[in-house]
mmCIF file of C-alpha atoms in Angstrom:
data_model
loop_
_atom_site.group_PDB
_atom_site.id
_atom_site.type_symbol
_atom_site.label_atom_id
_atom_site.label_comp_id
_atom_site.label_asym_id
_atom_site.label_seq_id
_atom_site.Cartn_x
_atom_site.Cartn_y
_atom_site.Cartn_z
ATOM 1 C CA MET A 1 0.146 183.104 106.492
ATOM 2 C CA GLY A 2 2.457 182.472 109.595
ATOM 3 C CA PHE A 3 4.177 179.928 111.643
ATOM 4 C CA GLY A 4 1.549 179.418 114.417
ATOM 5 C CA ASN A 5 0.377 175.767 113.148
ATOM 6 C CA ASP A 6 3.511 174.049 112.067
ATOM 7 C CA PHE A 7 2.449 170.796 113.468
ATOM 8 C CA ALA A 8 -1.225 170.795 112.971
ATOM 9 C CA PRO A 9 -2.547 167.941 111.050
ATOM 10 C CA VAL A 10 -4.233 168.779 107.836
ATOM 11 C CA PRO A 11 -7.550 166.971 107.432
ATOM 12 C CA LEU A 12 -8.987 165.782 104.082
ATOM 13 C CA ARG A 13 -12.461 165.270 103.019
ATOM 14 C CA SER A 14 -11.678 161.594 103.063
ATOM 15 C CA GLY A 15 -11.283 161.681 106.719
ATOM 16 C CA LYS A 16 -7.658 161.083 106.238
ATOM 17 C CA VAL A 17 -4.880 163.239 107.742
ATOM 18 C CA LEU A 18 -1.766 164.483 105.527
ATOM 19 C CA SER A 19 1.717 164.316 107.479
ATOM 20 C CA VAL A 20 3.035 167.572 108.308
ATOM 21 C CA GLY A 21 6.848 168.384 108.868
ATOM 22 C CA ARG A 22 8.314 171.223 110.981
ATOM 23 C CA THR A 23 9.889 172.888 107.658
ATOM 24 C CA GLY A 24 7.620 171.359 105.062
ATOM 25 C CA GLY A 25 4.104 171.853 106.016
ATOM 26 C CA ALA A 26 1.564 169.370 104.689
ATOM 27 C CA ARG A 27 2.658 167.178 101.722
ATOM 28 C CA TYR A 28 0.065 168.191 99.092
ATOM 29 C CA ARG A 29 -1.159 165.962 96.575
ATOM 30 C CA SER A 30 -2.236 166.905 92.975
ATOM 31 C CA ARG A 31 -5.369 165.703 91.278
ATOM 32 C CA SER A 32 -3.584 162.822 89.777
ATOM 33 C CA GLY A 33 -2.388 161.755 93.509
ATOM 34 C CA GLY A 34 1.518 162.963 92.745
ATOM 35 C CA PRO A 35 3.092 165.409 94.924
ATOM 36 C CA MET A 36 2.520 168.995 94.145
ATOM 37 C CA PRO A 37 5.758 171.054 93.126
ATOM 38 C CA ARG A 38 6.722 173.399 95.540
ATOM 39 C CA LYS A 39 7.120 177.255 94.835
ATOM 40 C CA ARG A 40 10.627 178.614 94.234
ATOM 41 C CA PRO A 41 11.880 180.937 96.797
ATOM 42 C CA PHE A 42 11.277 184.748 96.177
ATOM 43 C CA VAL A 43 12.686 188.085 97.253
ATOM 44 C CA ALA A 44 11.230 188.520 100.669
ATOM 45 C CA SER A 45 10.832 190.852 103.443
ATOM 46 C CA LEU A 46 11.463 190.199 107.169
ATOM 47 C CA ASN A 47 7.750 189.660 107.907
ATOM 48 C CA GLU A 48 7.581 186.883 105.176
ATOM 49 C CA VAL A 49 10.324 184.338 106.459
ATOM 50 C CA ARG A 50 11.507 183.053 109.565
ATOM 51 C CA ILE A 51 15.442 182.768 109.968
ATOM 52 C CA THR A 52 17.162 180.580 112.355
ATOM 53 C CA ARG A 53 20.918 179.547 112.495
ATOM 54 C CA ASP A 54 22.406 176.219 112.756
ATOM 55 C CA GLY A 55 26.251 176.254 112.753
ATOM 56 C CA GLU A 56 27.476 177.734 109.503
ATOM 57 C CA THR A 57 23.930 177.685 107.952
ATOM 58 C CA ALA A 58 21.178 180.190 107.949
ATOM 59 C CA ILE A 59 17.600 178.518 107.472
ATOM 60 C CA ILE A 60 15.198 180.436 105.779
ATOM 61 C CA GLU A 61 11.807 179.295 106.142
ATOM 62 C CA TYR A 62 9.108 181.167 104.223
ATOM 63 C CA ALA A 63 5.649 181.840 105.795
ATOM 64 C CA ASP A 64 4.056 180.192 102.664
ATOM 65 C CA PRO A 65 4.185 176.592 103.454
ATOM 66 C CA ASP A 66 4.188 175.963 99.685
ATOM 67 C CA VAL A 67 7.839 177.638 99.285
ATOM 68 C CA TRP A 68 10.901 175.601 99.724
ATOM 69 C CA THR A 69 12.854 176.112 103.086
ATOM 70 C CA THR A 70 16.418 177.055 102.417
ATOM 71 C CA HIS A 71 19.552 176.175 104.035
ATOM 72 C CA PHE A 72 21.991 179.010 103.204
ATOM 73 C CA LYS A 73 25.485 178.155 104.034
ATOM 74 C CA LEU A 74 27.468 181.385 104.807
ATOM 75 C CA GLY A 75 30.146 180.233 107.128
ATOM 76 C CA ALA A 76 31.095 180.938 110.649
ATOM 77 C CA GLU A 77 30.055 184.498 109.987
ATOM 78 C CA VAL A 78 26.183 183.657 109.841
ATOM 79 C CA GLN A 79 26.552 183.685 114.014
ATOM 80 C CA THR A 80 27.321 187.233 114.094
ATOM 81 C CA MET A 81 24.930 188.623 111.149
ATOM 82 C CA SER A 82 21.684 190.123 111.774
ATOM 83 C CA ASP A 83 18.657 188.725 110.174
ATOM 84 C CA GLU A 84 18.381 191.741 107.839
ATOM 85 C CA GLU A 85 22.030 191.020 106.661
ATOM 86 C CA ILE A 86 21.293 187.595 105.914
ATOM 87 C CA LEU A 87 17.901 188.175 104.439
ATOM 88 C CA GLU A 88 19.380 190.902 102.026
ATOM 89 C CA ARG A 89 22.249 188.583 100.964
ATOM 90 C CA TRP A 90 19.778 185.854 100.329
ATOM 91 C CA ASN A 91 17.647 188.196 98.221
ATOM 92 C CA ARG A 92 20.537 189.390 96.111
ATOM 93 C CA GLY A 93 21.245 185.763 95.103
ATOM 94 C CA VAL A 94 17.327 185.104 94.325
ATOM 95 C CA GLU A 95 17.365 188.493 92.175
ATOM 96 C CA ALA A 96 20.585 187.240 90.435
ATOM 97 C CA THR A 97 19.055 183.828 89.614
ATOM 98 C CA GLU A 98 15.824 185.257 88.376
ATOM 99 C CA ASP A 99 17.859 187.810 86.207
ATOM 100 C CA PHE A 100 19.817 184.656 84.592
ATOM 101 C CA ILE A 101 16.896 182.812 84.074
ATOM 102 C CA ALA A 102 15.008 185.785 82.198
ATOM 103 C CA GLU A 103 18.484 186.014 79.933
ATOM 104 C CA GLN A 104 18.133 182.465 78.730
ATOM 105 C CA VAL A 105 16.823 181.874 75.368
ATOM 106 C CA TYR A 106 15.220 178.719 74.972
ATOM 107 C CA VAL A 107 14.659 177.294 71.253
ATOM 108 C CA ALA A 108 13.157 174.092 70.917
ATOM 109 C CA VAL A 109 14.484 171.751 68.154
ATOM 110 C CA GLU A 110 11.775 170.167 66.393
ATOM 111 C CA ILE A 111 12.384 166.563 64.964
ATOM 112 C CA PRO A 112 10.709 166.151 61.435
ATOM 113 C CA PRO A 113 8.096 163.897 61.060
ATOM 114 C CA GLY A 114 9.032 160.415 60.482
ATOM 115 C CA ARG A 115 12.587 160.822 61.487
ATOM 116 C CA PRO A 116 13.875 158.957 64.779
ATOM 117 C CA GLN A 117 13.749 160.841 67.993
ATOM 118 C CA LEU A 118 16.592 158.832 69.380
ATOM 119 C CA GLN A 119 20.346 158.691 68.035
ATOM 120 C CA TRP A 120 23.146 156.439 69.480
ATOM 121 C CA ALA A 121 26.065 158.281 71.013
ATOM 122 C CA GLU A 122 29.237 156.589 70.566
ATOM 123 C CA ARG A 123 31.083 158.300 73.055
ATOM 124 C CA ALA A 124 28.507 157.918 75.603
ATOM 125 C CA GLU A 125 27.605 154.297 74.506
ATOM 126 C CA GLN A 126 23.784 155.035 75.203
ATOM 127 C CA TRP A 127 20.742 156.408 73.316
ATOM 128 C CA THR A 128 20.188 159.916 73.552
ATOM 129 C CA PRO A 129 17.350 162.147 72.555
ATOM 130 C CA ARG A 130 17.744 164.177 69.487
ATOM 131 C CA GLY A 131 17.194 167.975 69.303
ATOM 132 C CA GLY A 132 17.951 170.370 71.891
#
């Protein structure tokens, strides 16, 4: 963890080098060659993030390069807020999002075998998937 090697190239076994970006770190690839998904931001402490300011926005960069960097728009007050205040507000939002996600109930609607999986939607004038 840390921010010391933000610009270091990442060598691969093949001898190629992955490009790196200031806030994004290396652009990792999955075994299939496609980009790997980044991790969602999590409730963090001050030693797990770096907070910078750009106008009315706080930029929250996690020490773990696999976690999304966030541009958290707070308005002009961001210039007078401490890092602790910014992080406290950010963490409250992350907690609220996690609580909301945990409360959601997903019910998969299975299409019976042999029945069409698409249906024509007159209002949208396009084919749409059946189910939920």
